[in-house]
Short mmCIF file of C-alpha atoms in Angstrom, two decimals:
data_model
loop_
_atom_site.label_atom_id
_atom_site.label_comp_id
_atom_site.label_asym_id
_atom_site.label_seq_id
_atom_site.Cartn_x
_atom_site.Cartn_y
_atom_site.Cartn_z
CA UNK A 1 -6.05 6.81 -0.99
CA UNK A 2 -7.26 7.86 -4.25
CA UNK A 3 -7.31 11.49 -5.75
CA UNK A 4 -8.61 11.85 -9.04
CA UNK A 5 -8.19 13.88 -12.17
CA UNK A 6 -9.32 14.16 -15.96
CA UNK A 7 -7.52 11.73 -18.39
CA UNK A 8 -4.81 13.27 -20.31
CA UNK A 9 -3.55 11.98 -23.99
CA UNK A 10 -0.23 12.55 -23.25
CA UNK A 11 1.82 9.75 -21.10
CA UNK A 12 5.42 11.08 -20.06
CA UNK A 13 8.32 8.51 -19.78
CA UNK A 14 10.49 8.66 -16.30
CA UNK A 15 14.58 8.81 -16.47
CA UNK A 16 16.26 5.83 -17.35
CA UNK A 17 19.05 5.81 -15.18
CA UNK A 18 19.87 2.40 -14.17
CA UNK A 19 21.87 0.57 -11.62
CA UNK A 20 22.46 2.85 -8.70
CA UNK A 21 22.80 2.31 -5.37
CA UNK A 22 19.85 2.93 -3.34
CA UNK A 23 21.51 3.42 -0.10
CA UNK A 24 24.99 3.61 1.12
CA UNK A 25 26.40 0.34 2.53
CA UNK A 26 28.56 1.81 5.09
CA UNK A 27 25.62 4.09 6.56
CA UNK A 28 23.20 1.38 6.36
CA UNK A 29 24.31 -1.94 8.49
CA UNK A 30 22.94 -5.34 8.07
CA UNK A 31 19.73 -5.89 9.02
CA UNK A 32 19.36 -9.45 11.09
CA UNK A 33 15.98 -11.00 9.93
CA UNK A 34 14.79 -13.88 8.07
CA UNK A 35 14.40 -12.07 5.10
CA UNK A 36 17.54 -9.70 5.10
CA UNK A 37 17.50 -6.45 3.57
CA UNK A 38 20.47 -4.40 3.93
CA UNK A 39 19.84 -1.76 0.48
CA UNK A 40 17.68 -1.78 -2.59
CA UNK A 41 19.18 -1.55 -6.05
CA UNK A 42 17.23 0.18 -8.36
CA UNK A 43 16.90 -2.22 -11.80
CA UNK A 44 14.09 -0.57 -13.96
CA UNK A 45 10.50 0.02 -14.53
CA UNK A 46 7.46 -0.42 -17.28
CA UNK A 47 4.92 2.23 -17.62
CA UNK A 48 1.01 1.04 -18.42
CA UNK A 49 -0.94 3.97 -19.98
CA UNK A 50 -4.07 4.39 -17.77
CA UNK A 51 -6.14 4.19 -20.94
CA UNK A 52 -5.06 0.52 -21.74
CA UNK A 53 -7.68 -1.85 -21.75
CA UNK A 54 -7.81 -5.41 -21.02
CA UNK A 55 -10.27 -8.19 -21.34
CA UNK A 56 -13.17 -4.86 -21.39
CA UNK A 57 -11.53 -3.52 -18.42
CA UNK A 58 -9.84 -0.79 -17.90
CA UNK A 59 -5.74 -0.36 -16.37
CA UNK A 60 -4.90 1.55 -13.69
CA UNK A 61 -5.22 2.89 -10.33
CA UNK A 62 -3.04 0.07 -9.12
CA UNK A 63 -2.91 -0.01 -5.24
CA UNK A 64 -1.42 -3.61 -4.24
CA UNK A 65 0.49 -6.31 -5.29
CA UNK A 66 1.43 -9.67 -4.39
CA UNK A 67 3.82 -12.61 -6.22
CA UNK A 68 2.22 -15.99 -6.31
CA UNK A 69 6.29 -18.46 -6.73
CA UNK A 70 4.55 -21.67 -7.58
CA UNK A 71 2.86 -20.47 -10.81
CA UNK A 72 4.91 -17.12 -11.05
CA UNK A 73 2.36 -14.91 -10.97
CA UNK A 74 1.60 -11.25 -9.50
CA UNK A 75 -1.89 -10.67 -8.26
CA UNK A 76 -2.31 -6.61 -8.85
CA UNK A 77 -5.16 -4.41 -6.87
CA UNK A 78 -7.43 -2.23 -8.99
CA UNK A 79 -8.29 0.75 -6.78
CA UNK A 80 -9.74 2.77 -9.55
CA UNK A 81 -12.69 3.79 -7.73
CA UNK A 82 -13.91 6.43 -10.36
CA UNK A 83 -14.22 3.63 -13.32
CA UNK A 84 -17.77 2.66 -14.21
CA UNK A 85 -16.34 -1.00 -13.63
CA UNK A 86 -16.75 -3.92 -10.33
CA UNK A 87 -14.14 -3.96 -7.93
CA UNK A 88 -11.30 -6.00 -9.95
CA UNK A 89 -7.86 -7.63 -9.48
CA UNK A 90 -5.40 -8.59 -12.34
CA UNK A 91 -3.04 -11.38 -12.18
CA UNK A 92 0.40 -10.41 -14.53
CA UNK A 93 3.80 -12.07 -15.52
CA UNK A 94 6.65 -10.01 -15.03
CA UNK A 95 9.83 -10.19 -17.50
CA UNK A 96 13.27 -9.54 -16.02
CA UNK A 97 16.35 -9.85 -14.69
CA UNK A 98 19.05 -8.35 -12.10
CA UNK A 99 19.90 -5.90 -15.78
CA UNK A 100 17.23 -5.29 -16.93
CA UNK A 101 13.08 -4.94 -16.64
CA UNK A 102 11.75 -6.57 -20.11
CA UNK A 103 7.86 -6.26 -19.73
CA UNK A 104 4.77 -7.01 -18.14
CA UNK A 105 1.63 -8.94 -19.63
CA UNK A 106 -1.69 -8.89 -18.20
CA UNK A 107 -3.30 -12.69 -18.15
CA UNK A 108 -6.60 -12.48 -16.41
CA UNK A 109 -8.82 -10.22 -14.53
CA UNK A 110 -10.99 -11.03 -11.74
CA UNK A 111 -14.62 -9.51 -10.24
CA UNK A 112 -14.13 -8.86 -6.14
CA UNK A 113 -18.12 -9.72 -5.01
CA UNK A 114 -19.50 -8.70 -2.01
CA UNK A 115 -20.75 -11.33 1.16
CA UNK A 116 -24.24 -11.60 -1.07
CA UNK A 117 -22.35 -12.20 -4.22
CA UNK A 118 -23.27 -9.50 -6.12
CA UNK A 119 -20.59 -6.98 -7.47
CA UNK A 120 -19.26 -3.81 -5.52
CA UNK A 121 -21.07 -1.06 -7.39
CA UNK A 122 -18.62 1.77 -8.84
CA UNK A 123 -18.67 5.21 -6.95
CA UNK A 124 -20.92 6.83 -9.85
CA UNK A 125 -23.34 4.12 -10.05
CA UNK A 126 -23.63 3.82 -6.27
CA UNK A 127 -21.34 6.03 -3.42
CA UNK A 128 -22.97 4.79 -0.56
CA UNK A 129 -21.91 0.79 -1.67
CA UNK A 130 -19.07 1.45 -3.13
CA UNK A 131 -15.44 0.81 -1.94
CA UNK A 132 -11.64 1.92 -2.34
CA UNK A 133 -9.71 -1.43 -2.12
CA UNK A 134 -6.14 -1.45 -1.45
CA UNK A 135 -4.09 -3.73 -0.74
CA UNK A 136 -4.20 -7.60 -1.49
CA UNK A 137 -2.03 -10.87 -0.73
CA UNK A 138 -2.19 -14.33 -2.13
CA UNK A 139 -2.47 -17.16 0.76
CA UNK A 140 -0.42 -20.02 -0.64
CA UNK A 141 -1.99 -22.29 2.80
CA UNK A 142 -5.36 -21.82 2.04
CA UNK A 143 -5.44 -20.50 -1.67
CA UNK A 144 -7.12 -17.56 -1.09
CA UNK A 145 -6.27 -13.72 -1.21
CA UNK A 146 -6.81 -11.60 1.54
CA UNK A 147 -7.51 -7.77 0.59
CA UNK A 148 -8.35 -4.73 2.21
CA UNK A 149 -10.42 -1.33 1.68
CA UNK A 150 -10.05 1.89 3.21
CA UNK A 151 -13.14 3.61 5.35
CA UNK A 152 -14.88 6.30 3.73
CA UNK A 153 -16.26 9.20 5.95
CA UNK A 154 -18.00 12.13 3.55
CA UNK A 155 -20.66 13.64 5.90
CA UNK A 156 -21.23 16.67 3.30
CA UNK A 157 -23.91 14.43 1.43
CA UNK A 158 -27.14 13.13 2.63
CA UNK A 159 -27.48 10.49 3.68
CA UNK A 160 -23.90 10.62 5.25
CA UNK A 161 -21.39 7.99 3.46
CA UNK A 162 -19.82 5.77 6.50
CA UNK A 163 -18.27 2.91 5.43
CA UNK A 164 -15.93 1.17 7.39
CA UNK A 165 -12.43 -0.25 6.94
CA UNK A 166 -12.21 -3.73 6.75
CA UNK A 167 -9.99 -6.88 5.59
CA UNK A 168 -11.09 -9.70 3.75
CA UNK A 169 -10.80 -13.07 2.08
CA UNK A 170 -11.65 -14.24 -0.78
CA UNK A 171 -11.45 -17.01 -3.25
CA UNK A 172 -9.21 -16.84 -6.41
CA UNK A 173 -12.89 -16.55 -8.04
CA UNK A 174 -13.62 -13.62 -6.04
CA UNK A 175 -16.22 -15.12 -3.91
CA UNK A 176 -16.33 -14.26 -0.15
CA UNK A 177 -14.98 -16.20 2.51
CA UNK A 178 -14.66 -14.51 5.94
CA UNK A 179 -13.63 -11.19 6.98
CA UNK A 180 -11.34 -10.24 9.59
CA UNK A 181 -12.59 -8.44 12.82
CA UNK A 182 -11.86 -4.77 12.87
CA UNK A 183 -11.15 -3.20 15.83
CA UNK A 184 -13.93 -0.76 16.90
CA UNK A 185 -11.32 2.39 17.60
CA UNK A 186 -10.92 2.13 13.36
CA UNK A 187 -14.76 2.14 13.13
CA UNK A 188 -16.13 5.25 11.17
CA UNK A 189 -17.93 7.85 13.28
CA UNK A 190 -20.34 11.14 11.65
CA UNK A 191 -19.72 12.77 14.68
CA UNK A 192 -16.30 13.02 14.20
CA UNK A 193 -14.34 16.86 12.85
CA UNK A 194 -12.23 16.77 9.56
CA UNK A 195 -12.55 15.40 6.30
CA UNK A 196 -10.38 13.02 6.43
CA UNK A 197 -11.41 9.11 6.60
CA UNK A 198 -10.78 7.46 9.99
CA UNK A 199 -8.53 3.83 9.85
CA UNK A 200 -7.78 3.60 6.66
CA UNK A 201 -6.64 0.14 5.68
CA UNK A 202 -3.68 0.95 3.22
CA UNK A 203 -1.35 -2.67 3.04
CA UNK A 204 -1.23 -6.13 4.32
CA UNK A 205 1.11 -8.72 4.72
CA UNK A 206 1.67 -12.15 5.93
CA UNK A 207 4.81 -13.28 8.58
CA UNK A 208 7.05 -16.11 6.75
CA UNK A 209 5.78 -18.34 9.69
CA UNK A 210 2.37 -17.75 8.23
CA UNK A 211 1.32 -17.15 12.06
CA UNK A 212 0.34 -13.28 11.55
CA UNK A 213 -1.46 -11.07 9.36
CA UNK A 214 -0.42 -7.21 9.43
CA UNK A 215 -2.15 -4.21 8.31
CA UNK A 216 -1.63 -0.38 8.86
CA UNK A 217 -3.90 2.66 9.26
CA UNK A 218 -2.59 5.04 6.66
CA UNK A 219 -2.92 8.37 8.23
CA UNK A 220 -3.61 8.89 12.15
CA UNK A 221 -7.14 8.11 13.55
CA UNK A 222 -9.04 10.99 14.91
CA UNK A 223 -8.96 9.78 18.54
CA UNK A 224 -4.67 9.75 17.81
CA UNK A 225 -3.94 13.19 16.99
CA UNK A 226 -3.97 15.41 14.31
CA UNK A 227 -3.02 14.42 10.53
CA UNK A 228 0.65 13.63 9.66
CA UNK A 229 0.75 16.71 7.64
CA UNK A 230 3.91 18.72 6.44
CA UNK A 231 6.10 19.85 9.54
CA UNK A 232 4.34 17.89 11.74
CA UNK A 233 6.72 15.22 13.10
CA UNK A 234 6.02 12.20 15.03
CA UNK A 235 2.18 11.66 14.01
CA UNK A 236 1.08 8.19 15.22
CA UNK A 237 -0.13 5.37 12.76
CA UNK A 238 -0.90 1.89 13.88
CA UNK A 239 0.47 -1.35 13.02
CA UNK A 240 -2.13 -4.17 13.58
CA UNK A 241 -1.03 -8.06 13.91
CA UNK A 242 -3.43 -10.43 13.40
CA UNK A 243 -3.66 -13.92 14.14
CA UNK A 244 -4.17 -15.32 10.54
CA UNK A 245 -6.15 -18.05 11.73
CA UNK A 246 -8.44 -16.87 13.66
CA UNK A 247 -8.75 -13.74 12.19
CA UNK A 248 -8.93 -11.93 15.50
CA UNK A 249 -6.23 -8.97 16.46
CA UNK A 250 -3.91 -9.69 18.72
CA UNK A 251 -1.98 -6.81 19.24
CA UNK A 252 -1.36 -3.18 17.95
CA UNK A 253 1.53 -1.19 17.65
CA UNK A 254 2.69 2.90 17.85
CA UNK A 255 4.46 3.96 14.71
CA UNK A 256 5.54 7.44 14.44
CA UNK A 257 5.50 8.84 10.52
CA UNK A 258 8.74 11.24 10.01
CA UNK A 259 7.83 14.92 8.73
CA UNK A 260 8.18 16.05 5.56
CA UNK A 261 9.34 19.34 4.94
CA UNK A 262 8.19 21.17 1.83
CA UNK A 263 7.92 24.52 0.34
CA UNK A 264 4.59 26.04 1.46
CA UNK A 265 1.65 24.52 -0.32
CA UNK A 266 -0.74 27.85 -1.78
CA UNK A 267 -4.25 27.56 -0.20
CA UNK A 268 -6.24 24.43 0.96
CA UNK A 269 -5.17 21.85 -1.41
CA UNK A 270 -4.49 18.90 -1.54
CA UNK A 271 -2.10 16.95 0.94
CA UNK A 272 -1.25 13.30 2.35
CA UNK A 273 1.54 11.80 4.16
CA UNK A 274 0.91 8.16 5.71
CA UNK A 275 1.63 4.40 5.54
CA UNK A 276 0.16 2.88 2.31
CA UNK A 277 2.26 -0.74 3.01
CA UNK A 278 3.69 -3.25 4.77
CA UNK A 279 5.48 -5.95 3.80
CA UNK A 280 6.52 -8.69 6.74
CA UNK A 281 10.45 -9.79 7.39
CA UNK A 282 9.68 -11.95 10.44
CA UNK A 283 7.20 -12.11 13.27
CA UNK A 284 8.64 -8.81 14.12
CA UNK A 285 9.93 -6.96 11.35
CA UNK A 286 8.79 -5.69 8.57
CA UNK A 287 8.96 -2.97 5.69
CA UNK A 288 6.60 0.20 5.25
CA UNK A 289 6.33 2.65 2.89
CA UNK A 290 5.75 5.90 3.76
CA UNK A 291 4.41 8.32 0.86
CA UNK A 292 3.34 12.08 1.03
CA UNK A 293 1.76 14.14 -1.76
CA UNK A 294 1.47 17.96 -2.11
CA UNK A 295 -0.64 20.42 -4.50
CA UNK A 296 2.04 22.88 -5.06
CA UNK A 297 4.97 21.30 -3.65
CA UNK A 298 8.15 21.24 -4.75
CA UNK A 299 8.77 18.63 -5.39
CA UNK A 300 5.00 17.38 -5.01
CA UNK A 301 6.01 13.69 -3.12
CA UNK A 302 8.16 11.41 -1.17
CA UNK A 303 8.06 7.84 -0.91
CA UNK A 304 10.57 6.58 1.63
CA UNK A 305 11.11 2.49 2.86
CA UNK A 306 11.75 1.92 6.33
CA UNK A 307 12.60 -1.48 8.38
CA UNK A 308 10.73 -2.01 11.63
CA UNK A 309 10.77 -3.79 14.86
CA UNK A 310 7.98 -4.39 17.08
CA UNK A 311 9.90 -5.76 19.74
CA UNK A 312 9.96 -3.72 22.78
CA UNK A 313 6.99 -1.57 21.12
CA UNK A 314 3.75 -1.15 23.68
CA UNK A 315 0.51 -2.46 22.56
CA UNK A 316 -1.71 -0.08 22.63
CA UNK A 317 -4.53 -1.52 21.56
CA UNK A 318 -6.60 -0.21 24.16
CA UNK A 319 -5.70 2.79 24.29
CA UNK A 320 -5.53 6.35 22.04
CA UNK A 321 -2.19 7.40 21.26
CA UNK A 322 -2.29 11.03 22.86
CA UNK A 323 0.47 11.65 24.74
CA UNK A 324 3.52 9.83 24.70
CA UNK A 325 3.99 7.33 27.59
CA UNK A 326 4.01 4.34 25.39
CA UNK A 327 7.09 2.83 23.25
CA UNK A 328 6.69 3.06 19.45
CA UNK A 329 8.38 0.84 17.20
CA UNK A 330 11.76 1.49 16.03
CA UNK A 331 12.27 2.51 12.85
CA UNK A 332 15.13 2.26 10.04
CA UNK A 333 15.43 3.72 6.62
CA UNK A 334 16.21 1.33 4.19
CA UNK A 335 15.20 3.39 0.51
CA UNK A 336 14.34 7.01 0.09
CA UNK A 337 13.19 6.75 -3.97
CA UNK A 338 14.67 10.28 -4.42
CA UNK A 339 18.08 8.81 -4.60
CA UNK A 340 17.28 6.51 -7.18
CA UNK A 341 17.96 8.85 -9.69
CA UNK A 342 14.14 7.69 -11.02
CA UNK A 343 12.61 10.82 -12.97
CA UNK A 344 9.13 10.67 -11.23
CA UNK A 345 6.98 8.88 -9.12
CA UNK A 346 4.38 9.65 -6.99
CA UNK A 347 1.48 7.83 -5.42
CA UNK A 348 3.24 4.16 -4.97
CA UNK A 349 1.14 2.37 -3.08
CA UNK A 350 2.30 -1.60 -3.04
CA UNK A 351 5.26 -3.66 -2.94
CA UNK A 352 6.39 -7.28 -2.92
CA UNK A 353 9.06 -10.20 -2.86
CA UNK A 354 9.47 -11.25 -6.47
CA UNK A 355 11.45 -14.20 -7.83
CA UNK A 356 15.15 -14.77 -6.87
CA UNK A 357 17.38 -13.25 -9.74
CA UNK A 358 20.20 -14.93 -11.47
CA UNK A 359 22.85 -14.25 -8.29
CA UNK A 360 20.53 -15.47 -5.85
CA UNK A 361 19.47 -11.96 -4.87
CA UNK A 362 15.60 -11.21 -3.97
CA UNK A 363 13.79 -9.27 -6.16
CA UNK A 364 11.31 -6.34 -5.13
CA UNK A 365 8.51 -5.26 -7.09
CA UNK A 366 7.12 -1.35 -6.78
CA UNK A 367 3.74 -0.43 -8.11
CA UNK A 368 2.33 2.89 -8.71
CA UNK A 369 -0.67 3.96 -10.13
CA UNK A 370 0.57 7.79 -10.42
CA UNK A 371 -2.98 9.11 -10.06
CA UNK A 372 -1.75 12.38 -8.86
CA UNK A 373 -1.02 13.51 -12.08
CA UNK A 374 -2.60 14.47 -15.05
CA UNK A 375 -0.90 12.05 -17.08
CA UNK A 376 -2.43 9.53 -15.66
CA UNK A 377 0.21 6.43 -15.68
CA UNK A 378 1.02 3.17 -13.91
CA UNK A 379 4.48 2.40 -13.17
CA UNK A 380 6.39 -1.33 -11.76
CA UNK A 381 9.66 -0.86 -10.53
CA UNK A 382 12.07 -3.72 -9.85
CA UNK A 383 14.98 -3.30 -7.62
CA UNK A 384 17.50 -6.06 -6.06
CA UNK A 385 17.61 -6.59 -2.72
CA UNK A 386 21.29 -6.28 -1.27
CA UNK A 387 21.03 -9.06 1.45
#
């Protein structure tokens, strides 16, 4: 989810403090999964000034990202939806080690097309074809990424802009291949009350196995309850598993957002709190990332890491979520980045597995494209993973 504001010259630098411990080992117990996560060690970050340019694009707005181990490579998301430029993806290598974060270089860029081949037009050329993409995964089986976009709703234009959520693949080239089937509950209605777009598609992620695809909504749907704003605990999201190779969902899961408590926010500005990834473990675990974002605010965000198990979790795929007669997934937190001692961040919106460092320790790669801000920066932050 995207919020906009006017370039600024100035780009701040975050705190420096390295090396501390994300999360307290005797609070936090091992976590039994084939990818094992017990805390996150915060290593160090790299700042890209939204005004760099590469290859006559423009950086920033960086939504997704995935790491690609047989060529080393990190495919990153453009979500800059406000650029007079085509829907893009970079592909970057990534310099360091479990000390220190060296640098990151920028080594092609790649045009998304749409089914008919032509390019996604940017919002000011064309709002009612445009898109917001999000998240994005490299497929090392077939060789393809797989990407998502949010819906847009905006019924105070006419015609009304509906556009609905959707996940798809592509080749390496950008060319279409086949898009996953959305489930009609995410589908974008004009009849619907709010402002707020219905199923967002935020993240996605594949199982080790390679058996599932996952994606989340980012914020509740309309026929789910009201918005997962401040004070408001419990608001239901939805997890949805996929089988990868058909394509088709399978199942889909409760997940209840935690509140965040802020001081009062002045008027109607504004305001998020959601899902904006996931990030698999096994067939039935996995990592989110909950963020929230507030006008006013102090402080203004919250970006939070959570492990979660769908075992034991209803499907409710065919049902809303009002009420509460159904089993959510559990949920446990692994990272809250306000310990990190990190100066600022804001509107992180991707993660992923990077390379093993020297000890043998996973690395995992943060990217935020800190659009809420004037200063308009993008940040990658590396921590360890404390198996």
């Amino acid at each position: 989810m995207k919020r906009f504001f006017p370039l600024a010259a100035a780009v701040f630098a975050l705190g420096t403090t390295p090396f501390l411990t994300a999360c307290d080992e005797d609070t936090l117990p091992e976590i039994d999964t084939s990818i094992r996560v017990k805390s996150l060690r915060f290593i160090g970050e790299k700042i890209v000034p939204f005004q760099q340019s590469y290859n006559g694009t423009t950086l920033g707005g960086f939504s997704g990202i995935d790491y690609r181990a047989d060529n080393d490579t990190y495919y990153i998301m453009c979500d800059d939806a406000s650029a007079l430029q085509p829907v893009r993806y970079y592909t970057a290598k990534l310099a360091f080690d479990k000390s220190r974060f060296e640098g990151v270089t920028f080594t092609s860029v790649t045009t998304l097309k749409r089914p008919d081949g032509s390019n996604y037009p940017s919002t000011t050329a064309d709002r009612y074809n445009s898109i917001d993409p999000e998240g994005i995964r490299y497929d090392a089986a077939s060789k393809h990424i797989v990407w998502t976009s949010e819906g847009v709703r905006n019924v105070t234009v006419t015609p009304p802009v509906l556009t609905n959520p959707f996940l798809r693949e592509s080749t390496t080239e950008g060319a279409f291949v086949a898009d996953y089937l959305v489930p009609p509950i995410f589908q974008i209605k004009a009849t619907e009350n709010g402002t707020r777009s219905n199923g967002s598609f935020e993240g996605l992620s594949f199982s080790p196995s390679g058996q599932y695809t996952f994606t989340a909504s980012e914020e509740p749907l309309y026929e789910d309850g009201p918005r997962a704003d401040f004070n408001v605990e419990g608001s239901p999201i939805r997890i949805i598993k996929y089988d990868k190779a058909t394509r088709q969902p399978i199942a889909q899961y409760a997940y209840r957002l935690n509140a965040v408590h802020k001081a009062p926010i002045p008027g109607d500005q504004f305001r998020l709190n959601g899902v904006v990834e996931v990030l698999a473990l096994s067939d039935t675990k996995l990592l989110t990332m909950e963020r929230s974002y507030a006008v006013g605010a102090t402080p203004d965000y919250s970006v939070k890491i959570y492990e979660i198990d769908l075992a034991g979790a209803t499907d409710v795929s065919n049902r809303t979520l009002q009420g509460s007669d159904y089993t959510t997934v559990s949920k446990r937190l692994v990272l809250d980045v306000a310990t990190t001692g990190i100066n600022r961040v804001d509107n992180i919106e991707g993660f992923t597995f990077g390379p093993k460092l020297s000890n043998g320790h996973r690395s995992l790669v943060l990217v935020a494209d800190d659009n809420f801000s004037n200063s308009q920066i993008s940040q990658f932050l590396v921590f360890e993973v404390m198996p």
